[in-house]
GROMACS .gro file of C-alpha atoms in nm:
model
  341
    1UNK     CA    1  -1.816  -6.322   3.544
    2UNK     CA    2  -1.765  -6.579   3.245
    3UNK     CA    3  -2.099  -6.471   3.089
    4UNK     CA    4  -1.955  -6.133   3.087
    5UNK     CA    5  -1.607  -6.188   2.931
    6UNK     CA    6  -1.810  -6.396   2.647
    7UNK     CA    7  -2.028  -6.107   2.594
    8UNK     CA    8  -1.753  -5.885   2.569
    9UNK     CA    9  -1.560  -6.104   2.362
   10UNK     CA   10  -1.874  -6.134   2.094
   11UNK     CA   11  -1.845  -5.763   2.124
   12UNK     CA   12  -1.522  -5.678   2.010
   13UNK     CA   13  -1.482  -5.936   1.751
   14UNK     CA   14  -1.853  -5.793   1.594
   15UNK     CA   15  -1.775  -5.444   1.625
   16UNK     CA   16  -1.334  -5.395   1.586
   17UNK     CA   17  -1.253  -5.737   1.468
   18UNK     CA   18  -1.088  -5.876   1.720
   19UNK     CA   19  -1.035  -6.242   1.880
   20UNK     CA   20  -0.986  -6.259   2.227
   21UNK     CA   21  -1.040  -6.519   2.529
   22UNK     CA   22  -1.260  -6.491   2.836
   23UNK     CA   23  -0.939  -6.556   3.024
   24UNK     CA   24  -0.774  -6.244   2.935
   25UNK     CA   25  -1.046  -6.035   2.973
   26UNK     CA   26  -1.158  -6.188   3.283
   27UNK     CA   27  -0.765  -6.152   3.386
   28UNK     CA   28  -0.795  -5.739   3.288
   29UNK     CA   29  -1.160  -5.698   3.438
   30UNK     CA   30  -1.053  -5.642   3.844
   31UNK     CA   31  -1.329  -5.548   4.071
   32UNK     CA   32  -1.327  -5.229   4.277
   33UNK     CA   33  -1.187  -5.253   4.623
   34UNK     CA   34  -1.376  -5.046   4.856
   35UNK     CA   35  -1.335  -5.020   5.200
   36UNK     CA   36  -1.586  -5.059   5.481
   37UNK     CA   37  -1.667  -4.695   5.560
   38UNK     CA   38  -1.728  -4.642   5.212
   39UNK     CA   39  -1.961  -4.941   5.207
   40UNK     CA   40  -2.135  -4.821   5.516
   41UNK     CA   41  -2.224  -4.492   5.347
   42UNK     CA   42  -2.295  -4.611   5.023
   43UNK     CA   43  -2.607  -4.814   5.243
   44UNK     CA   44  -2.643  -4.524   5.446
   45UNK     CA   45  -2.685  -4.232   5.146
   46UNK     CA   46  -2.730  -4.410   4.766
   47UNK     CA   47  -2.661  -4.096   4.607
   48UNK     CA   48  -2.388  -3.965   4.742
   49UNK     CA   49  -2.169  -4.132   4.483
   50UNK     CA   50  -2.336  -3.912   4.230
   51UNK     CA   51  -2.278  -3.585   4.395
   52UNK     CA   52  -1.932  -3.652   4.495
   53UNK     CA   53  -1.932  -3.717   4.044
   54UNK     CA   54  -2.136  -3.402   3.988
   55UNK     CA   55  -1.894  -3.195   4.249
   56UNK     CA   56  -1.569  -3.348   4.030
   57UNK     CA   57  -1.721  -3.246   3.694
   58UNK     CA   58  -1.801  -2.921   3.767
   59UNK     CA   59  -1.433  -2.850   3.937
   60UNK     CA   60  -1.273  -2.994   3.600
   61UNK     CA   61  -1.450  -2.731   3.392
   62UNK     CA   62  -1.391  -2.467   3.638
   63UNK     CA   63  -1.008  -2.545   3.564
   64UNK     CA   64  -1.055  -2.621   3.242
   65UNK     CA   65  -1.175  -2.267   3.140
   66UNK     CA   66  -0.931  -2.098   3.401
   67UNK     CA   67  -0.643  -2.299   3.154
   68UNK     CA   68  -0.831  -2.177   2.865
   69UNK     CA   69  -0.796  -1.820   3.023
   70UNK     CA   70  -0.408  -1.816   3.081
   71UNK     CA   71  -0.328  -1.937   2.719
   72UNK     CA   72  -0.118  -1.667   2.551
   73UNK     CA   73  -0.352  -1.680   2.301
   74UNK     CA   74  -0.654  -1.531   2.471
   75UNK     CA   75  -0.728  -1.152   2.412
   76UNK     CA   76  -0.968  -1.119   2.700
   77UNK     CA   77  -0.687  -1.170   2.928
   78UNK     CA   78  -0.542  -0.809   3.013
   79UNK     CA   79  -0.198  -0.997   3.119
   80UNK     CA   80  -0.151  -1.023   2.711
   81UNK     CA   81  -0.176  -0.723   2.654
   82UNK     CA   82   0.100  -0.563   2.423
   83UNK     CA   83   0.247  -0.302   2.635
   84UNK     CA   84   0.294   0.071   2.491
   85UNK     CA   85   0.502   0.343   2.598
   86UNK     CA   86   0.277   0.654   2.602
   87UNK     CA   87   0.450   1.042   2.607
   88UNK     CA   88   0.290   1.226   2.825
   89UNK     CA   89   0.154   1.570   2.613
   90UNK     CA   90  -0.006   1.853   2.714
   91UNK     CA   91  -0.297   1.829   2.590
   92UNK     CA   92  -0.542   2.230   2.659
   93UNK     CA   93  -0.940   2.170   2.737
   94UNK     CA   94  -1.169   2.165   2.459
   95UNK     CA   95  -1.521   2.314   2.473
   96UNK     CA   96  -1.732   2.013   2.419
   97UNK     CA   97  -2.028   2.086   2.192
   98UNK     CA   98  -2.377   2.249   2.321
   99UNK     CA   99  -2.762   2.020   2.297
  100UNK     CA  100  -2.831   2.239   2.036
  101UNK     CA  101  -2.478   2.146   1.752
  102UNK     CA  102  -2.550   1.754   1.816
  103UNK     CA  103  -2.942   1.751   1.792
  104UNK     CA  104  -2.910   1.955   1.456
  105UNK     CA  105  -2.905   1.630   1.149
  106UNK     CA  106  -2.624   1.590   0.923
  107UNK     CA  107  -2.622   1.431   0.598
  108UNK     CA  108  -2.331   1.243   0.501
  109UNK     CA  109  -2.241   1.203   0.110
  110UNK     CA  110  -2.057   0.957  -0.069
  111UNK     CA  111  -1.797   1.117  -0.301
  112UNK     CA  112  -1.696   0.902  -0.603
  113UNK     CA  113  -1.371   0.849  -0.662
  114UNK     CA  114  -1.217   1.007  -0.933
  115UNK     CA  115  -1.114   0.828  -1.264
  116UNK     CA  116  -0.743   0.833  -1.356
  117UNK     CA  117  -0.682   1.011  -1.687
  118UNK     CA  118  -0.431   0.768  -1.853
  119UNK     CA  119  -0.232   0.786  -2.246
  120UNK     CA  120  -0.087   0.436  -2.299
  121UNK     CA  121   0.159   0.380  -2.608
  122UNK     CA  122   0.300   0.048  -2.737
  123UNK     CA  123   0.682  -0.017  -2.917
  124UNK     CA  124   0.701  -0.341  -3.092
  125UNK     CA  125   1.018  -0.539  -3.246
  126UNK     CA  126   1.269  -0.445  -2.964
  127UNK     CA  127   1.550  -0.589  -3.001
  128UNK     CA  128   1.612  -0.686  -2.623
  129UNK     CA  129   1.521  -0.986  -2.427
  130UNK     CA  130   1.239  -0.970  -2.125
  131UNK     CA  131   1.550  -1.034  -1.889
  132UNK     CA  132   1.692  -0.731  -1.984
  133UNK     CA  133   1.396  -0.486  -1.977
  134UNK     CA  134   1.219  -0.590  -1.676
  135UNK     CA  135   1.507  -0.486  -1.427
  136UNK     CA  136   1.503  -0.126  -1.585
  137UNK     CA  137   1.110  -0.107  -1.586
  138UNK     CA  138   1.065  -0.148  -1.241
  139UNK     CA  139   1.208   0.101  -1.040
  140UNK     CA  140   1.021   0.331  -1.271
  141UNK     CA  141   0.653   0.328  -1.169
  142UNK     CA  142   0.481   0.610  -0.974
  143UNK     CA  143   0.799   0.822  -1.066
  144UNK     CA  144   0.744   1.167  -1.236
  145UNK     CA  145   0.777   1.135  -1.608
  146UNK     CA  146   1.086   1.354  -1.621
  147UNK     CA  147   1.252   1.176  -1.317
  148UNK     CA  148   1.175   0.854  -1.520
  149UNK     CA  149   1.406   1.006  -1.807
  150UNK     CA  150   1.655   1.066  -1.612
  151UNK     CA  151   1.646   0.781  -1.451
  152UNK     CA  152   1.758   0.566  -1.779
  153UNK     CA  153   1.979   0.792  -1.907
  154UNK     CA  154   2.190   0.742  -1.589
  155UNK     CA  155   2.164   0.361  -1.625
  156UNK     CA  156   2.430   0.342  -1.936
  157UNK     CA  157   2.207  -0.003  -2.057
  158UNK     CA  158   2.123  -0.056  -2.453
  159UNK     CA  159   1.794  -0.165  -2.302
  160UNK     CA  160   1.743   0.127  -2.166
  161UNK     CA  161   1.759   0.335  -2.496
  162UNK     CA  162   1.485   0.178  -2.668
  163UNK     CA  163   1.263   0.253  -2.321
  164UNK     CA  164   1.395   0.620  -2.345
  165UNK     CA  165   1.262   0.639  -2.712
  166UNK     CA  166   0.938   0.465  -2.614
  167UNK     CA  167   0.874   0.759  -2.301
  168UNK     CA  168   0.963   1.015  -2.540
  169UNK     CA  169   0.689   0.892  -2.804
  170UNK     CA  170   0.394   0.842  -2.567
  171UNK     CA  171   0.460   1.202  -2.405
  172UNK     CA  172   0.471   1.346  -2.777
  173UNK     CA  173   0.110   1.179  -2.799
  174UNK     CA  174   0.000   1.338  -2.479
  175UNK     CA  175   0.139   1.643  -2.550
  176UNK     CA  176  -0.065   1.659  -2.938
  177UNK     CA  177  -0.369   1.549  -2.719
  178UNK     CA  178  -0.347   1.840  -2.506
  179UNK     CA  179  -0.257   1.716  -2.194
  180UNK     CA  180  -0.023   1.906  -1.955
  181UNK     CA  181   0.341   1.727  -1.937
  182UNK     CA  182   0.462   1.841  -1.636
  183UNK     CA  183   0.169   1.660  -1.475
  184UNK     CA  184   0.234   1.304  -1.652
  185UNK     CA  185   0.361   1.014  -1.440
  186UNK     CA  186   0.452   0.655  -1.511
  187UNK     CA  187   0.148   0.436  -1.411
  188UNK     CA  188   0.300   0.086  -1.501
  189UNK     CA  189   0.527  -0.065  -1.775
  190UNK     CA  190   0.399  -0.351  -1.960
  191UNK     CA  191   0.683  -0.597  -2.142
  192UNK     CA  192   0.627  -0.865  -2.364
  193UNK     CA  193   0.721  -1.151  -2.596
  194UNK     CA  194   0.701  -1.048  -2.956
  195UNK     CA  195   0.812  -1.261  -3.284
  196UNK     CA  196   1.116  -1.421  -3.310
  197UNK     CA  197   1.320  -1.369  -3.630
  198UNK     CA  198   1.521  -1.610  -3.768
  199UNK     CA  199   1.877  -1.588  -3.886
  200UNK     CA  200   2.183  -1.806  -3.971
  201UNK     CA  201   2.467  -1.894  -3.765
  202UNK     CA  202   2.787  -1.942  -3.874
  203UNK     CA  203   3.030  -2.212  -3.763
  204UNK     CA  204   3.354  -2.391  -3.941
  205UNK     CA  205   3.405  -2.572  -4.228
  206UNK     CA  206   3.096  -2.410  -4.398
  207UNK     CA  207   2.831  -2.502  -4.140
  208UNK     CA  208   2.587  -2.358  -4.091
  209UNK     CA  209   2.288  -2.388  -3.816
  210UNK     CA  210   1.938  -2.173  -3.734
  211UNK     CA  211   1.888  -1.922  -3.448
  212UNK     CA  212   1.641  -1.727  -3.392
  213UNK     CA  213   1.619  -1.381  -3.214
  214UNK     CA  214   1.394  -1.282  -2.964
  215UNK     CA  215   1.230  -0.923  -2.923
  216UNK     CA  216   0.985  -0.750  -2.710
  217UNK     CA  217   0.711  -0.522  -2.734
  218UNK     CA  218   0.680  -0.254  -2.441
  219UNK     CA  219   0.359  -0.052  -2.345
  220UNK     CA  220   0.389   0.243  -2.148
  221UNK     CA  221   0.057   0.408  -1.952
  222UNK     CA  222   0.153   0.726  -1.842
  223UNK     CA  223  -0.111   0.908  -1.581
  224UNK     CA  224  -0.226   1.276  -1.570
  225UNK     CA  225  -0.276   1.373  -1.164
  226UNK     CA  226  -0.425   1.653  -1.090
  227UNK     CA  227  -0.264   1.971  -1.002
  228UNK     CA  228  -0.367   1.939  -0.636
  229UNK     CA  229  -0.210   1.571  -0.605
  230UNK     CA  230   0.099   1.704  -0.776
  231UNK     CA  231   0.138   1.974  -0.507
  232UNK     CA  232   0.100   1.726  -0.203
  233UNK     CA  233   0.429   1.575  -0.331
  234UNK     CA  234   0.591   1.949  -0.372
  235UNK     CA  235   0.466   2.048   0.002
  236UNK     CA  236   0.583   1.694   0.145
  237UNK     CA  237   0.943   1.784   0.028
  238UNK     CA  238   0.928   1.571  -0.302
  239UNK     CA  239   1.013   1.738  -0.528
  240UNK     CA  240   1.168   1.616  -0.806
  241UNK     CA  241   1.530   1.680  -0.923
  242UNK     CA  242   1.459   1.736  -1.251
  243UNK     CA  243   1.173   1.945  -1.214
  244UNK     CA  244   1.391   2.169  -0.970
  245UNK     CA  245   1.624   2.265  -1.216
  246UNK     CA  246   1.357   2.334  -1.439
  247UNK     CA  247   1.182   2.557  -1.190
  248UNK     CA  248   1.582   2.684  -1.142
  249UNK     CA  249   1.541   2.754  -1.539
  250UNK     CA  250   1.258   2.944  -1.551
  251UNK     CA  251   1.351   3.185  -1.264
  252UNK     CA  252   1.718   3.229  -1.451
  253UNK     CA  253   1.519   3.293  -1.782
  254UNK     CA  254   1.293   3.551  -1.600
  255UNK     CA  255   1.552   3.739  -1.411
  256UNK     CA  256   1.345   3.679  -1.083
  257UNK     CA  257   1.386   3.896  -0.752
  258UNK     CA  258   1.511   3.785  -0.427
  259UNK     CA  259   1.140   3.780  -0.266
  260UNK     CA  260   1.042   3.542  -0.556
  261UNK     CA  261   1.332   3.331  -0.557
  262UNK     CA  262   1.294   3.285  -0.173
  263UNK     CA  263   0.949   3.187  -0.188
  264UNK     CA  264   1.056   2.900  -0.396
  265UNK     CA  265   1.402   2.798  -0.189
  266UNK     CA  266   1.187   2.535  -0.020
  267UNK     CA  267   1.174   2.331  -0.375
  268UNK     CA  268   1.454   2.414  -0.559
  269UNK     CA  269   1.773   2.278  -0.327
  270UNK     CA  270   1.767   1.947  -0.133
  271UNK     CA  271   1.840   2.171   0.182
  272UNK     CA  272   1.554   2.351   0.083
  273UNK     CA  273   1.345   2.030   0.060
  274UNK     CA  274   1.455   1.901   0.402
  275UNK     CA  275   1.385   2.198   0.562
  276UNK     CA  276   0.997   2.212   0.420
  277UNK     CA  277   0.977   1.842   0.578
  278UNK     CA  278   1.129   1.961   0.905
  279UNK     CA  279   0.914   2.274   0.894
  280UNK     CA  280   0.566   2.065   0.860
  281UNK     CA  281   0.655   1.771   1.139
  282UNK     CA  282   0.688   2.137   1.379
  283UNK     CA  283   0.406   2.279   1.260
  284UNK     CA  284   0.179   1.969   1.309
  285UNK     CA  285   0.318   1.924   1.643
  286UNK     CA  286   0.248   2.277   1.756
  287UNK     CA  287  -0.121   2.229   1.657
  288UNK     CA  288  -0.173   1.876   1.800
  289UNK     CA  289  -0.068   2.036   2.174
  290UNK     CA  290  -0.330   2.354   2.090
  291UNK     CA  291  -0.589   2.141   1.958
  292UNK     CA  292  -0.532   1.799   2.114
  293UNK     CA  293  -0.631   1.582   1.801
  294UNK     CA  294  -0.379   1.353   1.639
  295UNK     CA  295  -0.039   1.411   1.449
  296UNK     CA  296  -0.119   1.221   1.137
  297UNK     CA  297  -0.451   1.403   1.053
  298UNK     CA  298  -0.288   1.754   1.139
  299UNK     CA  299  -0.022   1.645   0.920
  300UNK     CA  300  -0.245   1.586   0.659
  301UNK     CA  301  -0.484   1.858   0.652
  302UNK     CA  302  -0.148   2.127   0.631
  303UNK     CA  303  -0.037   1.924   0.365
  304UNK     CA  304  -0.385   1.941   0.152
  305UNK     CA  305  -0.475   2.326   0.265
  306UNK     CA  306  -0.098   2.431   0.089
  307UNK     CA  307  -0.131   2.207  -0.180
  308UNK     CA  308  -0.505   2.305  -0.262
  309UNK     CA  309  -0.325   2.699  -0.283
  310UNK     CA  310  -0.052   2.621  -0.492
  311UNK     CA  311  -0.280   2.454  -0.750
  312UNK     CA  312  -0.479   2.739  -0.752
  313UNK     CA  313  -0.142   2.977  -0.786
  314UNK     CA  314  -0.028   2.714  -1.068
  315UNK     CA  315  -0.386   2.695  -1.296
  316UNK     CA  316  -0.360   3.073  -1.300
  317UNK     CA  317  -0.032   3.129  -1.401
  318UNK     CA  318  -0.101   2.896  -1.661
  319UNK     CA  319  -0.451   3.054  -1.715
  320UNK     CA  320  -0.271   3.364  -1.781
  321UNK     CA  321   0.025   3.233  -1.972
  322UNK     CA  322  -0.175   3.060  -2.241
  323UNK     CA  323  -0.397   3.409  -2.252
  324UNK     CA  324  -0.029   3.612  -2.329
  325UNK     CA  325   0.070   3.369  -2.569
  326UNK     CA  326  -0.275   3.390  -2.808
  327UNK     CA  327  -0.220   3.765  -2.812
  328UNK     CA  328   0.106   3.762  -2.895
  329UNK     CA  329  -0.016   3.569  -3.176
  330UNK     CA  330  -0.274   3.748  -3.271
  331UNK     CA  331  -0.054   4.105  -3.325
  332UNK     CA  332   0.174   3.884  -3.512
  333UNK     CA  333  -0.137   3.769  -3.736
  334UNK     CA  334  -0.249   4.125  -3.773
  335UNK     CA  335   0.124   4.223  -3.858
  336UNK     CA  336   0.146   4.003  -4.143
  337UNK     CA  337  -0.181   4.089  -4.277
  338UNK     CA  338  -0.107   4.451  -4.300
  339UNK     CA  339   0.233   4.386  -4.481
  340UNK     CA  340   0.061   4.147  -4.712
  341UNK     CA  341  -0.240   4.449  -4.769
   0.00000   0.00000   0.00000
């Protein structure tokens, strides 16, 4: 027993660094007190020891895993499963396809996205800090470019004027470019530092100190969408404010009928604009129970089949617009030639 505690001893001070004395170890080593039936089978079976081990291990990693199981965090475990309140819906039988629809190939094409038409145009020397600008930029992106105007003239900010002036130049650019302003929306508002000018300040008995004042520069990318895209707001109930009293405008200025004016009651009033959302959730509804496929694809399919006919109704009337327009200034032309002949 001593040669053992020295061993150990010469162990732990090589290995950990530690000084101990064969007394104390020989005090913590206690043999194993076994009693005489487990004697008289250890003589009788030698390796039953070792299965009674084996038998142990293998019951530990049985309840190991079984604890690794319950955890909350397990997803194979259906007892943590989130649990979700399903409607029950009518749902009618589908015909399920023939041999001959799913053995015919398909080829499936990648359509690339397309690329945003965007006008950008920058204002420098603005006399207004980044702390005042930023606040008013903000709540302007993705917002129709008339909505945008109206926006800041409600705010009553001097910020907000030199933004105003800045919206107004970049749609005169887009406008001289050709593009179609009804279409135009804010894409983002860039604000900057820009130089700092300085200038004296005043103070008594005839001092006088520096200060400087700070401006900005602001750069505003407006975005073209295209017609269709335009529509999908229009159909979702939308719509503008603005642009509803300019569609009010036009119909005043044309002396519309009843039948016109009620085709276009769905985007001219907020009433009108609530009903056209009410009107789509019902109409998606009724064709999820015919068809049985889901409310959020119905929903958008309706949404893109109107939108797609609008545009179509919209590129015409401008189609034909722009056509009476270059006549009428083509008499005028010939007009003024035959007076000057």
């Amino acid at each position: 027993m001593k040669q053992i505690a020295f061993r150990l001893n010469h162990i732990c001070q090589a290995q950990f660094g530690l000084r101990t004395r064969a007394g104390s170890i020989i005090k913590t080593i206690k043999p194993e007190k076994k009693t005489r039936e487990q004697i008289r089978l250890e003589i009788e079976d030698p390796f039953q020891a070792e299965r009674l081990r084996q038998i142990q291990l293998e019951e530990d990693a049985k309840n190991f895993q079984q604890y690794i199981y319950n955890l909350k965090q397990n997803d194979r475990n259906p007892n943590n499963f989130i649990k979700v309140k399903v409607k029950n819906v009518e749902v009618s039988k589908i015909e399920t396809a023939t041999e001959t629809e799913n053995t015919t190939p398909f080829i499936v094409k990648k359509v690339p996205k397309q690329e945003k038409v965007l006008i950008s145009g920058i204002r420098r020397k603005v006399p207004a800090s980044l702390r005042r600008l930023i606040p008013i930029c903000r709540p302007l992106i993705n917002l129709h470019l008339y909505q945008a105007q109206e926006a800041i003239a409600d705010s009553g900010r001097k910020a907000a004027q030199f933004l105003a002036k800045t919206l107004v130049m970049v749609r005169s650019h887009a406008v001289q470019r050709g593009y179609d302003p009804e279409r135009l929306y804010v894409h983002s508002i860039q604000v900057g530092r820009y130089k700092k000018f300085r200038k004296a300040r005043f103070h008594a008995k005839a001092r006088i100190n520096p200060a400087f004042r700070e401006t900005s520069q602001i750069k505003v990318i407006l975005e073209e969408r295209p017609t269709k895209e335009m529509f999908k707001d229009f159909v979702q109930g939308k719509t503008p404010s603005v642009i509803s009293y300019l569609m009010k405008d036009q119909l005043v200025r044309e002396k519309a009928d009843y039948a016109k004016i009620r085709r276009f009651q769905l985007f001219l009033t907020s009433k009108g604009r609530q009903q056209q959302r009410l009107m789509l959730k019902r109409r998606a509804q009724k064709e999820m129970k015919e068809k049985g496929l889901s409310f959020k694809y119905l929903h958008r399919q309706i949404v893109e089949q109107e939108a797609e006919q609008l545009a179509e109704n919209y590129d015409t009337g401008k189609s034909g617009l722009h056509r009476f327009n270059l006549e009428a200034r083509q008499t005028l032309f010939k007009k003024n030639e035959e007076i000057n002949n």
